[in-house]
Amino acid sequence: MHHVVLDRWGCGLSPVHRRDPRAKMLAALIFLVALATSHQSYLAVSAVYFALLVTAIFAAGLPPAAVLRRAALVLPFSLVFAAMSVASGDTTRAISLVVKSYLSALVVLVLVSTTPLPQLLGGLERTAVPRFLLLVVQFLYRYLFVISEEAQHMRAAAAAKGGSMGRVISRRRHFGAAAGAVGVLFARSYARAEAIHLAMLARGFAGHFRPLAKSSFRKLDAAFLAGAVAAIVLLRAAIEAWT
Amino acid sequence: MHIPDGFLSTPVWATLDLAVVPAVGYFARRAQGLEQSKVPLLGVMGAFVFAAQMINFPVGVGTSGHLIGAALLAYTLGPAAASVVLTAILVVQALVFQDGGTLALGANVLNMAVIGLLAGYLPYQIWGGGRWRRPAIFLGAMLSVMVSALLALSELLVSGVAMPATALRVSIGLFMIYGLLEGAITVAVLGALESMNVGFLRVPEASVSHRFKWVGLAAILLATFGALIASAYPDGIQRLTSEIGIGSHGRLRISTPLANYEAAFFQSGWLRKAAAGVAGVVVIYGVCALGGRILGRQRGK
């Protein structure tokens, strides 16, 4: 599955990886807002921002082609709406939809592939986001691959028993079998959650995860944040003043 | 439908991001208040929704659909917990799978994990305990999909994303099919669950104020099917509004603050723009943090 890629990218040791998650998150947020609110000369702004992101990708030692390709996951959706905008005569909007959605996906991707999700959520925990929600997100991400694998096993088992032969069994039966499979998956997930909870209690879970390395906001992080924000804001301002 | 970044206009995403904060805080508090064992359960059930989407249901000739899951979660875990799970799913989809935007997260959470979910839970809350249980499950699951899709569509339209009338009609027809399919799948899966263990489903307790819920359900049905009819006859609606004279007023009221806002921003110097942008971020953060704290304190008592 392609998630493994993201986790592998996330455990790099580049200077970008080592910055405090909060500094990176804030920089990404300001990037997103600056991009979303630029209108008149957004194309020039986007080009410069793209260059900034490519610089970040190289600084982080990420494989550029793979990262750019993965951010393109957003394009099918954008292209449909862009086509609709073109059909109703709004070509400017069509280009802006594609460019802005791609760049926004790219900046989030760069953030997530230089910051493992647990660190990212740990950084969010120091803000006002409800901790309960973050814990649920942590668990979701942790067990996503476990439960998905279970679903894959069930699908393979069903196929081995002839479940994939749509012509042989009626569509109605097939529908019922799929519903049964989802039901079984639900019951297994439920039982697994109970077992996990008991195991956590047995290990003395106190209501929050303890990160292995305590991250602290250092001068270098502040410098990174200041530099990133200055680049984002000043470049946009310069382009808008110039055009 | 997950809205990516770059689709919504700034006033729309900023407003919805702000609007969703108290709702998420409230649901998180409610879900947390029930039991300590909730955290692993909700996380694993979120993973279950992801995994369940790998199991295909045959639909027509050569096509297949899959469970979306909002209504199923609401009927088994309760609305507050289901809302937290759906919010968590949307966060993971936005961050890890590049499915849905980050600034647009507020809009997506509001569409699917708050309003869509509540619209889907309401029929079950009213009829879920009695004879009309299966139709209620079907209607609720269908509404959860259609309400969130129509909300997303209207947010895009308000943001100025143009869609030809035919494309609009086709997409609304598709949402209707997805809705019917979600209804059928949810009924079938809940049937399978009940035959395994009756305890999985929460039977809604008979509460006193049914009238309020009836009004709510009537409003949702009216809005949903009104939107469908309006999309079938867009010209008729436009003529009607212009004849009555609310059209021009309505549009004026919607567009003036945005127009002024943008004009005020773009004619000023770059330094002021930058300052205003930073101030905006700070204000948004401040309001979010304050709202969360206040809600947290109230619930904590």
Coordinates of C-alpha atoms in Angstrom, one line a residue:
Chain A
M1 CA 0.0 0.0 0.0
H2 CA 1.2 3.5 -0.7
H3 CA 1.0 4.7 2.9
V4 CA 4.3 3.0 3.6
V5 CA 5.9 5.5 1.2
L6 CA 4.8 8.4 3.4
D7 CA 6.1 6.8 6.6
R8 CA 9.4 6.1 4.9
W9 CA 9.8 9.7 3.7
G10 CA 8.8 10.9 7.2
C11 CA 11.7 9.3 9.0
G12 CA 14.4 11.2 7.2
L13 CA 17.1 13.2 9.1
S14 CA 17.3 16.3 7.0
P15 CA 17.3 19.8 8.5
V16 CA 13.6 20.1 7.4
H17 CA 12.7 16.9 9.1
R18 CA 14.3 18.0 12.3
R19 CA 12.4 21.3 12.7
D20 CA 9.7 21.5 15.4
P21 CA 6.3 20.3 14.0
R22 CA 4.6 23.5 15.1
A23 CA 7.0 25.7 13.1
K24 CA 6.3 23.6 10.0
M25 CA 2.6 23.5 10.5
L26 CA 2.4 27.3 11.0
A27 CA 4.5 27.9 7.9
A28 CA 2.3 25.5 5.9
L29 CA -0.9 27.2 7.2
I30 CA 0.4 30.6 6.2
F31 CA 1.4 29.3 2.8
L32 CA -2.1 27.9 2.3
V33 CA -3.8 31.2 3.4
A34 CA -1.5 33.3 1.3
L35 CA -2.2 31.1 -1.7
A36 CA -5.9 31.0 -1.2
T37 CA -6.2 34.8 -0.8
S38 CA -4.1 35.7 -3.8
H39 CA -6.3 36.6 -6.8
Q40 CA -5.1 39.1 -9.4
S41 CA -1.6 37.8 -9.9
Y42 CA -2.0 34.4 -8.5
L43 CA -0.3 32.7 -11.4
A44 CA 3.0 34.4 -10.8
V45 CA 2.6 33.9 -7.0
S46 CA 1.9 30.2 -7.6
A47 CA 5.0 29.8 -9.8
V48 CA 7.2 31.4 -7.1
Y49 CA 5.5 29.3 -4.4
F50 CA 6.0 26.1 -6.5
A51 CA 9.7 27.0 -6.6
L52 CA 9.7 27.4 -2.8
L53 CA 8.2 24.0 -2.4
V54 CA 10.6 22.3 -4.8
T55 CA 13.4 23.9 -2.8
A56 CA 11.9 22.4 0.4
I57 CA 11.6 19.0 -1.3
F58 CA 15.3 19.1 -2.2
A59 CA 16.4 20.4 1.2
A60 CA 14.4 17.5 2.8
G61 CA 16.0 14.9 0.5
L62 CA 12.6 13.7 -0.7
P63 CA 12.4 12.1 -4.2
P64 CA 11.0 15.0 -6.2
A65 CA 9.3 13.1 -9.0
A66 CA 7.5 10.8 -6.6
V67 CA 6.3 13.7 -4.4
L68 CA 5.1 15.7 -7.3
R69 CA 3.3 12.7 -8.7
R70 CA 1.6 11.9 -5.4
A71 CA 0.3 15.4 -5.0
A72 CA -1.4 14.9 -8.3
L73 CA -3.9 12.6 -6.6
V74 CA -6.0 15.8 -6.2
L75 CA -6.0 16.4 -10.0
P76 CA -8.8 14.1 -11.1
F77 CA -11.3 15.9 -9.0
S78 CA -10.0 19.3 -9.9
L79 CA -9.9 18.5 -13.6
V80 CA -13.6 17.5 -13.6
F81 CA -14.6 20.9 -12.1
A82 CA -12.1 22.7 -14.3
A83 CA -13.8 21.1 -17.3
M84 CA -17.2 22.2 -16.0
S85 CA -15.9 25.8 -15.6
V86 CA -14.5 25.8 -19.1
A87 CA -17.9 24.5 -20.3
S88 CA -19.6 27.4 -18.7
G89 CA -17.1 29.9 -20.2
D90 CA -14.9 30.6 -17.1
T91 CA -11.4 29.6 -18.2
T92 CA -9.6 31.7 -15.7
R93 CA -11.4 30.0 -12.8
A94 CA -10.6 26.6 -14.4
I95 CA -6.9 27.3 -14.3
S96 CA -7.1 28.7 -10.8
L97 CA -8.9 25.6 -9.5
V98 CA -6.2 23.3 -10.9
V99 CA -3.2 25.3 -9.9
K100 CA -4.4 26.2 -6.4
S101 CA -5.7 22.7 -5.5
Y102 CA -2.4 21.1 -6.7
L103 CA -0.2 23.5 -4.8
S104 CA -2.3 23.2 -1.7
A105 CA -2.1 19.4 -1.8
L106 CA 1.7 19.7 -2.5
V107 CA 2.4 21.9 0.6
V108 CA 0.4 19.5 2.8
L109 CA 2.2 16.6 1.3
V110 CA 5.6 18.2 2.0
L111 CA 4.6 18.9 5.6
V112 CA 3.3 15.4 6.2
S113 CA 6.3 13.7 4.5
T114 CA 8.8 15.6 6.6
T115 CA 6.8 15.2 9.8
P116 CA 5.6 11.8 10.9
L117 CA 1.9 11.9 11.8
P118 CA 2.4 11.2 15.5
Q119 CA 4.8 14.2 15.7
L120 CA 2.3 16.3 13.8
L121 CA -0.5 15.4 16.1
G122 CA 1.7 15.9 19.1
G123 CA 2.4 19.4 17.8
L124 CA -1.4 20.0 17.4
E125 CA -1.9 18.8 20.9
R126 CA -0.2 22.0 22.2
T127 CA -2.8 24.1 20.4
A128 CA -6.5 24.3 21.2
V129 CA -7.5 21.2 19.2
P130 CA -9.5 18.8 21.5
R131 CA -7.0 16.1 22.7
F132 CA -9.7 13.4 22.5
L133 CA -10.1 14.0 18.8
L134 CA -6.3 13.8 18.3
L135 CA -6.2 10.5 20.2
V136 CA -8.9 9.1 18.0
V137 CA -6.9 10.3 14.9
Q138 CA -3.8 8.6 16.3
F139 CA -5.6 5.3 16.8
L140 CA -7.3 5.5 13.5
Y141 CA -3.9 5.9 11.7
R142 CA -2.3 3.2 13.8
Y143 CA -5.0 0.6 13.1
L144 CA -5.9 1.7 9.6
F145 CA -3.4 -0.7 8.1
V146 CA -4.2 -3.5 10.5
I147 CA -7.9 -3.4 9.7
S148 CA -7.3 -2.9 6.0
E149 CA -5.2 -6.0 5.9
E150 CA -8.0 -7.9 7.6
A151 CA -10.4 -6.6 4.9
Q152 CA -7.9 -7.7 2.2
H153 CA -7.7 -11.2 3.7
M154 CA -11.4 -11.4 3.8
R155 CA -11.6 -10.4 0.2
A156 CA -9.0 -13.0 -0.8
A157 CA -10.9 -15.6 1.1
A158 CA -14.1 -14.7 -0.6
A159 CA -12.5 -14.8 -4.0
A160 CA -11.0 -18.2 -3.2
K161 CA -14.4 -19.5 -2.3
G162 CA -15.9 -18.3 -5.6
G163 CA -17.2 -14.9 -4.3
S164 CA -15.7 -13.0 -7.2
M165 CA -17.6 -15.1 -9.9
G166 CA -20.4 -12.6 -10.3
R167 CA -22.0 -14.6 -13.1
V168 CA -22.4 -17.7 -11.0
I169 CA -24.2 -16.3 -8.1
S170 CA -27.1 -13.9 -8.4
R171 CA -26.5 -10.2 -7.8
R172 CA -28.8 -10.2 -4.9
R173 CA -26.8 -13.0 -3.2
H174 CA -23.6 -11.2 -4.0
F175 CA -25.0 -8.0 -2.3
G176 CA -26.0 -10.0 0.8
A177 CA -22.6 -11.7 1.0
A178 CA -20.8 -8.3 0.8
A179 CA -23.1 -7.0 3.5
G180 CA -22.2 -10.0 5.6
A181 CA -18.5 -9.4 5.0
V182 CA -18.8 -5.8 6.2
G183 CA -20.8 -6.9 9.2
V184 CA -18.1 -9.5 10.1
L185 CA -15.4 -6.8 9.7
F186 CA -17.4 -4.5 12.0
A187 CA -17.7 -7.2 14.7
R188 CA -14.0 -8.1 14.4
S189 CA -13.0 -4.4 14.7
Y190 CA -15.2 -4.0 17.7
A191 CA -13.7 -7.0 19.4
R192 CA -10.2 -5.8 18.6
A193 CA -10.9 -2.4 20.1
E194 CA -12.0 -4.0 23.3
A195 CA -8.9 -6.1 23.4
I196 CA -6.8 -3.0 22.7
H197 CA -8.4 -1.1 25.5
L198 CA -7.8 -4.0 28.0
A199 CA -4.2 -4.2 26.9
M200 CA -3.8 -0.4 27.4
L201 CA -5.3 -0.6 30.9
A202 CA -2.9 -3.4 31.7
R203 CA 0.0 -1.3 30.7
G204 CA -1.2 1.7 32.7
F205 CA -2.3 4.1 30.0
A206 CA -2.9 7.4 31.6
G207 CA -5.0 9.1 28.9
H208 CA -2.2 10.4 26.6
F209 CA 0.7 9.0 24.6
R210 CA 4.2 9.7 25.7
P211 CA 6.4 10.7 22.8
L212 CA 9.9 9.1 22.9
A213 CA 11.7 12.3 22.1
K214 CA 10.5 15.5 23.7
S215 CA 10.4 18.2 21.1
S216 CA 11.1 21.7 22.2
F217 CA 10.8 24.9 20.2
R218 CA 14.4 26.0 19.7
K219 CA 16.0 29.1 18.2
L220 CA 16.6 27.3 14.9
D221 CA 12.9 26.5 14.7
A222 CA 12.0 30.1 15.2
A223 CA 14.5 31.1 12.6
F224 CA 13.0 28.6 10.2
L225 CA 9.5 29.9 10.8
A226 CA 10.6 33.5 10.4
G227 CA 12.4 32.7 7.2
A228 CA 9.5 30.7 5.7
V229 CA 6.9 33.3 6.6
A230 CA 9.1 36.1 5.3
A231 CA 9.6 34.3 2.0
I232 CA 5.9 33.5 1.7
V233 CA 4.6 37.0 2.5
L234 CA 7.4 39.1 1.0
L235 CA 7.5 37.2 -2.3
R236 CA 3.7 37.6 -2.7
A237 CA 3.8 41.2 -1.7
A238 CA 6.7 41.9 -4.2
I239 CA 4.9 40.2 -7.0
E240 CA 1.7 42.2 -6.3
A241 CA 3.5 45.5 -6.0
W242 CA 5.4 44.8 -9.3
T243 CA 2.4 43.8 -11.5
Chain B
M1 CA -17.5 14.7 -2.0
H2 CA -14.3 16.1 -0.4
I3 CA -13.7 19.7 -1.4
P4 CA -10.0 20.3 -2.0
D5 CA -8.3 23.6 -1.2
G6 CA -8.5 26.3 -3.9
F7 CA -12.2 25.7 -4.6
L8 CA -13.9 27.7 -1.9
S9 CA -13.7 31.5 -1.7
T10 CA -11.9 32.9 1.3
P11 CA -15.1 34.1 3.1
V12 CA -16.7 30.7 2.6
W13 CA -13.9 28.6 4.0
A14 CA -13.0 31.0 6.8
T15 CA -16.6 31.2 8.0
L16 CA -17.1 27.4 7.8
D17 CA -13.7 26.8 9.6
L18 CA -14.9 29.0 12.4
A19 CA -18.4 27.5 12.5
V20 CA -17.2 24.0 12.8
V21 CA -14.9 24.6 15.8
P22 CA -17.7 24.7 18.5
A23 CA -19.5 21.8 16.9
V24 CA -16.4 19.6 16.9
G25 CA -15.5 20.6 20.5
Y26 CA -19.0 19.9 21.6
F27 CA -19.2 16.4 20.0
A28 CA -15.7 15.6 21.3
R29 CA -16.7 16.4 24.8
R30 CA -19.9 14.5 24.6
A31 CA -18.3 11.4 23.1
Q32 CA -15.5 11.5 25.7
G33 CA -17.9 11.9 28.6
L34 CA -19.4 8.5 28.1
E35 CA -16.7 6.0 28.7
Q36 CA -12.9 5.8 29.1
S37 CA -12.7 2.9 26.6
K38 CA -14.0 5.1 23.8
V39 CA -10.6 6.2 22.4
P40 CA -9.5 2.9 21.0
L41 CA -13.0 2.0 20.0
L42 CA -13.5 5.2 18.0
G43 CA -10.1 5.0 16.4
V44 CA -10.5 1.4 15.3
M45 CA -14.0 2.0 14.0
G46 CA -12.6 4.8 11.9
A47 CA -10.1 2.4 10.5
F48 CA -13.0 0.0 9.9
V49 CA -14.8 2.6 7.7
F50 CA -11.7 2.9 5.6
A51 CA -11.3 -0.8 5.3
A52 CA -15.0 -1.5 4.6
Q53 CA -14.6 0.7 1.5
M54 CA -12.5 -2.1 0.0
I55 CA -15.5 -4.5 -0.1
N56 CA -17.4 -3.9 -3.2
F57 CA -21.2 -4.1 -3.6
P58 CA -22.5 -5.0 -7.0
V59 CA -24.8 -2.2 -8.4
G60 CA -25.5 -2.3 -12.0
V61 CA -23.8 -3.9 -15.0
G62 CA -20.1 -4.0 -14.3
T63 CA -20.2 -1.2 -11.7
S64 CA -19.9 -1.4 -8.0
G65 CA -20.3 0.9 -5.0
H66 CA -19.1 0.8 -1.4
L67 CA -20.2 1.9 2.0
I68 CA -19.7 5.5 3.0
G69 CA -20.5 4.8 6.6
A70 CA -21.7 7.9 8.3
A71 CA -25.2 6.6 9.1
L72 CA -23.9 3.1 10.1
L73 CA -21.5 4.7 12.6
A74 CA -24.3 6.9 14.0
Y75 CA -26.7 4.0 14.6
T76 CA -24.0 1.8 16.3
L77 CA -21.9 4.3 18.2
G78 CA -24.3 7.2 18.7
P79 CA -24.3 10.5 16.9
A80 CA -21.6 12.3 19.0
A81 CA -19.1 9.5 18.8
A82 CA -19.8 9.0 15.1
S83 CA -19.2 12.7 14.5
V84 CA -15.8 12.4 16.2
V85 CA -14.9 9.3 14.1
L86 CA -15.9 11.0 10.9
T87 CA -13.9 14.1 11.8
A88 CA -10.9 11.9 12.4
I89 CA -11.4 10.2 9.1
L90 CA -11.6 13.5 7.3
V91 CA -8.4 14.7 9.0
V92 CA -6.5 11.5 8.0
Q93 CA -7.9 11.8 4.4
A94 CA -6.8 15.4 4.1
L95 CA -3.3 14.9 5.6
V96 CA -2.3 11.4 4.5
F97 CA -4.4 10.7 1.3
Q98 CA -4.5 14.2 -0.2
D99 CA -8.3 13.7 -0.3
G100 CA -9.9 17.0 0.7
G101 CA -8.3 20.3 1.5
T102 CA -6.8 21.6 4.8
L103 CA -8.4 25.0 4.7
A104 CA -11.5 23.4 3.4
L105 CA -11.5 20.9 6.3
G106 CA -14.1 23.0 8.1
A107 CA -16.4 22.8 5.2
N108 CA -15.9 19.1 4.8
V109 CA -16.3 18.4 8.5
L110 CA -19.5 20.5 8.6
N111 CA -21.0 18.8 5.5
M112 CA -20.3 15.2 6.4
A113 CA -19.5 14.9 10.1
V114 CA -21.9 17.4 11.5
I115 CA -24.9 18.3 9.4
G116 CA -25.0 15.3 7.1
L117 CA -24.6 13.0 10.1
L118 CA -27.3 14.7 12.1
A119 CA -29.7 14.6 9.1
G120 CA -29.0 10.9 8.8
Y121 CA -29.6 10.3 12.5
L122 CA -32.8 12.1 12.8
P123 CA -35.1 9.5 11.1
Y124 CA -33.6 6.8 13.2
Q125 CA -34.1 8.8 16.3
I126 CA -37.8 9.2 15.5
W127 CA -38.7 5.7 14.1
G128 CA -35.7 3.6 15.0
G129 CA -37.3 1.9 18.0
G130 CA -40.5 0.8 16.3
R131 CA -42.1 -0.9 13.3
W132 CA -40.7 1.6 10.8
R133 CA -37.1 0.8 11.7
R134 CA -35.8 -0.5 8.4
P135 CA -37.4 2.3 6.3
A136 CA -35.9 4.8 8.9
I137 CA -32.5 3.3 8.5
F138 CA -32.8 3.5 4.7
L139 CA -34.0 7.1 4.7
G140 CA -31.4 8.2 7.2
A141 CA -28.5 6.7 5.3
M142 CA -29.8 8.2 2.1
L143 CA -30.2 11.6 3.7
S144 CA -26.7 11.5 5.2
V145 CA -25.2 11.2 1.8
M146 CA -27.5 13.5 -0.1
V147 CA -27.5 16.3 2.5
S148 CA -23.7 16.4 2.7
A149 CA -23.3 16.3 -1.1
L150 CA -25.9 19.1 -1.6
L151 CA -24.2 21.2 1.0
A152 CA -20.8 20.7 -0.7
L153 CA -22.4 21.6 -4.0
S154 CA -24.0 24.8 -2.7
E155 CA -20.8 25.8 -1.0
L156 CA -19.0 25.5 -4.4
L157 CA -21.7 27.5 -6.1
V158 CA -21.6 30.2 -3.5
S159 CA -17.9 30.4 -4.0
G160 CA -18.4 31.1 -7.7
V161 CA -17.4 27.8 -9.2
A162 CA -19.5 27.8 -12.3
M163 CA -21.3 24.6 -13.4
P164 CA -23.5 24.2 -16.5
A165 CA -27.1 23.4 -15.7
T166 CA -26.8 19.9 -17.3
A167 CA -23.7 19.1 -15.3
L168 CA -25.4 20.2 -12.2
R169 CA -28.4 18.0 -12.9
V170 CA -26.2 15.0 -13.7
S171 CA -24.2 15.4 -10.5
I172 CA -27.4 15.7 -8.4
G173 CA -28.7 12.6 -10.1
L174 CA -25.5 10.8 -9.2
F175 CA -25.8 11.9 -5.6
M176 CA -29.3 10.5 -5.5
I177 CA -28.0 7.1 -6.8
Y178 CA -25.2 7.2 -4.2
G179 CA -27.8 8.0 -1.5
L180 CA -30.1 5.1 -2.5
L181 CA -27.1 2.7 -2.6
E182 CA -25.9 3.9 0.8
G183 CA -29.4 3.3 2.1
A184 CA -29.5 -0.3 0.7
I185 CA -26.0 -1.1 1.9
T186 CA -26.6 0.3 5.4
V187 CA -29.9 -1.7 5.8
A188 CA -28.2 -4.9 4.6
V189 CA -25.1 -4.4 6.9
L190 CA -27.2 -3.6 9.9
G191 CA -29.3 -6.7 9.2
A192 CA -26.2 -8.8 9.2
L193 CA -25.0 -7.2 12.4
E194 CA -28.3 -7.8 14.2
S195 CA -28.2 -11.5 13.2
M196 CA -24.8 -11.7 14.8
N197 CA -25.3 -9.7 18.0
V198 CA -28.3 -7.5 18.8
G199 CA -26.2 -5.4 21.1
F200 CA -24.3 -3.6 18.4
L201 CA -27.2 -1.3 17.5
R202 CA -28.2 1.5 19.8
V203 CA -32.0 1.6 20.1
P204 CA -32.9 5.3 20.5
E205 CA -34.6 6.0 23.8
A206 CA -38.1 7.4 23.6
S207 CA -37.7 11.0 24.3
V208 CA -40.3 13.6 25.1
S209 CA -40.0 16.3 22.5
H210 CA -40.8 14.5 19.3
R211 CA -42.4 17.6 17.8
F212 CA -39.1 19.4 17.6
K213 CA -37.5 16.4 15.7
W214 CA -40.5 16.2 13.4
V215 CA -40.0 19.9 12.5
G216 CA -36.3 19.2 12.0
L217 CA -36.8 16.2 9.7
A218 CA -39.5 18.1 7.7
A219 CA -37.1 21.0 7.2
I220 CA -34.3 18.6 6.0
L221 CA -36.6 16.8 3.6
L222 CA -38.0 20.1 2.3
A223 CA -34.5 21.5 1.8
T224 CA -33.1 18.4 0.2
F225 CA -36.0 17.8 -2.2
G226 CA -36.4 21.6 -2.7
A227 CA -32.8 21.7 -3.9
L228 CA -33.5 18.8 -6.3
I229 CA -36.5 20.5 -7.8
A230 CA -34.7 23.8 -7.9
S231 CA -31.8 22.2 -9.8
A232 CA -34.3 20.7 -12.3
Y233 CA -35.9 24.1 -13.0
P234 CA -33.2 26.7 -12.3
D235 CA -34.6 29.2 -14.7
G236 CA -38.0 29.0 -13.0
I237 CA -36.6 29.8 -9.6
Q238 CA -34.6 32.7 -11.0
R239 CA -37.6 34.2 -12.7
L240 CA -39.7 33.8 -9.6
T241 CA -37.2 35.6 -7.4
S242 CA -36.7 38.4 -9.9
E243 CA -40.5 38.8 -10.2
I244 CA -41.0 39.0 -6.5
G245 CA -38.0 41.2 -6.3
I246 CA -36.0 39.3 -3.7
G247 CA -33.4 38.2 -6.2
S248 CA -31.6 41.5 -6.5
H249 CA -31.7 42.2 -2.8
G250 CA -30.6 38.7 -1.9
R251 CA -27.6 38.8 -4.2
L252 CA -26.7 42.3 -3.1
R253 CA -26.7 41.2 0.5
I254 CA -24.6 38.2 -0.2
S255 CA -22.0 39.9 -2.3
T256 CA -21.4 43.3 -0.8
P257 CA -19.3 42.4 2.3
L258 CA -17.1 40.2 0.2
A259 CA -16.6 42.8 -2.5
N260 CA -15.8 45.5 0.0
Y261 CA -13.4 43.2 1.8
E262 CA -11.5 42.3 -1.3
A263 CA -11.4 45.9 -2.6
A264 CA -10.2 47.2 0.7
F265 CA -7.5 44.6 0.7
F266 CA -6.2 45.0 -2.8
Q267 CA -6.0 48.7 -3.2
S268 CA -3.9 49.2 -0.1
G269 CA -0.2 48.8 0.1
W270 CA 1.6 45.5 0.4
L271 CA 2.7 46.1 4.0
R272 CA -0.9 46.6 5.1
K273 CA -1.9 43.5 3.2
A274 CA 0.7 41.4 4.9
A275 CA -0.2 42.8 8.3
A276 CA -3.9 42.2 7.6
G277 CA -3.2 38.6 6.6
V278 CA -1.2 37.9 9.7
A279 CA -3.8 39.6 11.8
G280 CA -6.5 37.5 10.2
V281 CA -4.6 34.3 11.0
V282 CA -4.1 35.5 14.6
V283 CA -7.7 36.5 15.0
I284 CA -8.9 33.1 13.6
Y285 CA -6.6 31.3 15.9
G286 CA -7.7 33.4 18.9
V287 CA -11.3 32.8 18.3
C288 CA -10.8 29.1 17.8
A289 CA -8.7 28.7 21.0
L290 CA -11.1 30.8 23.0
G291 CA -14.2 29.0 21.8
G292 CA -12.5 25.6 22.5
R293 CA -11.5 26.7 26.0
I294 CA -14.9 28.1 26.9
L295 CA -16.7 25.0 25.6
G296 CA -14.2 22.8 27.4
R297 CA -14.7 24.6 30.7
Q298 CA -18.5 24.4 30.4
R299 CA -18.4 20.7 29.7
G300 CA -15.8 20.0 32.3
K301 CA -18.0 21.2 35.1

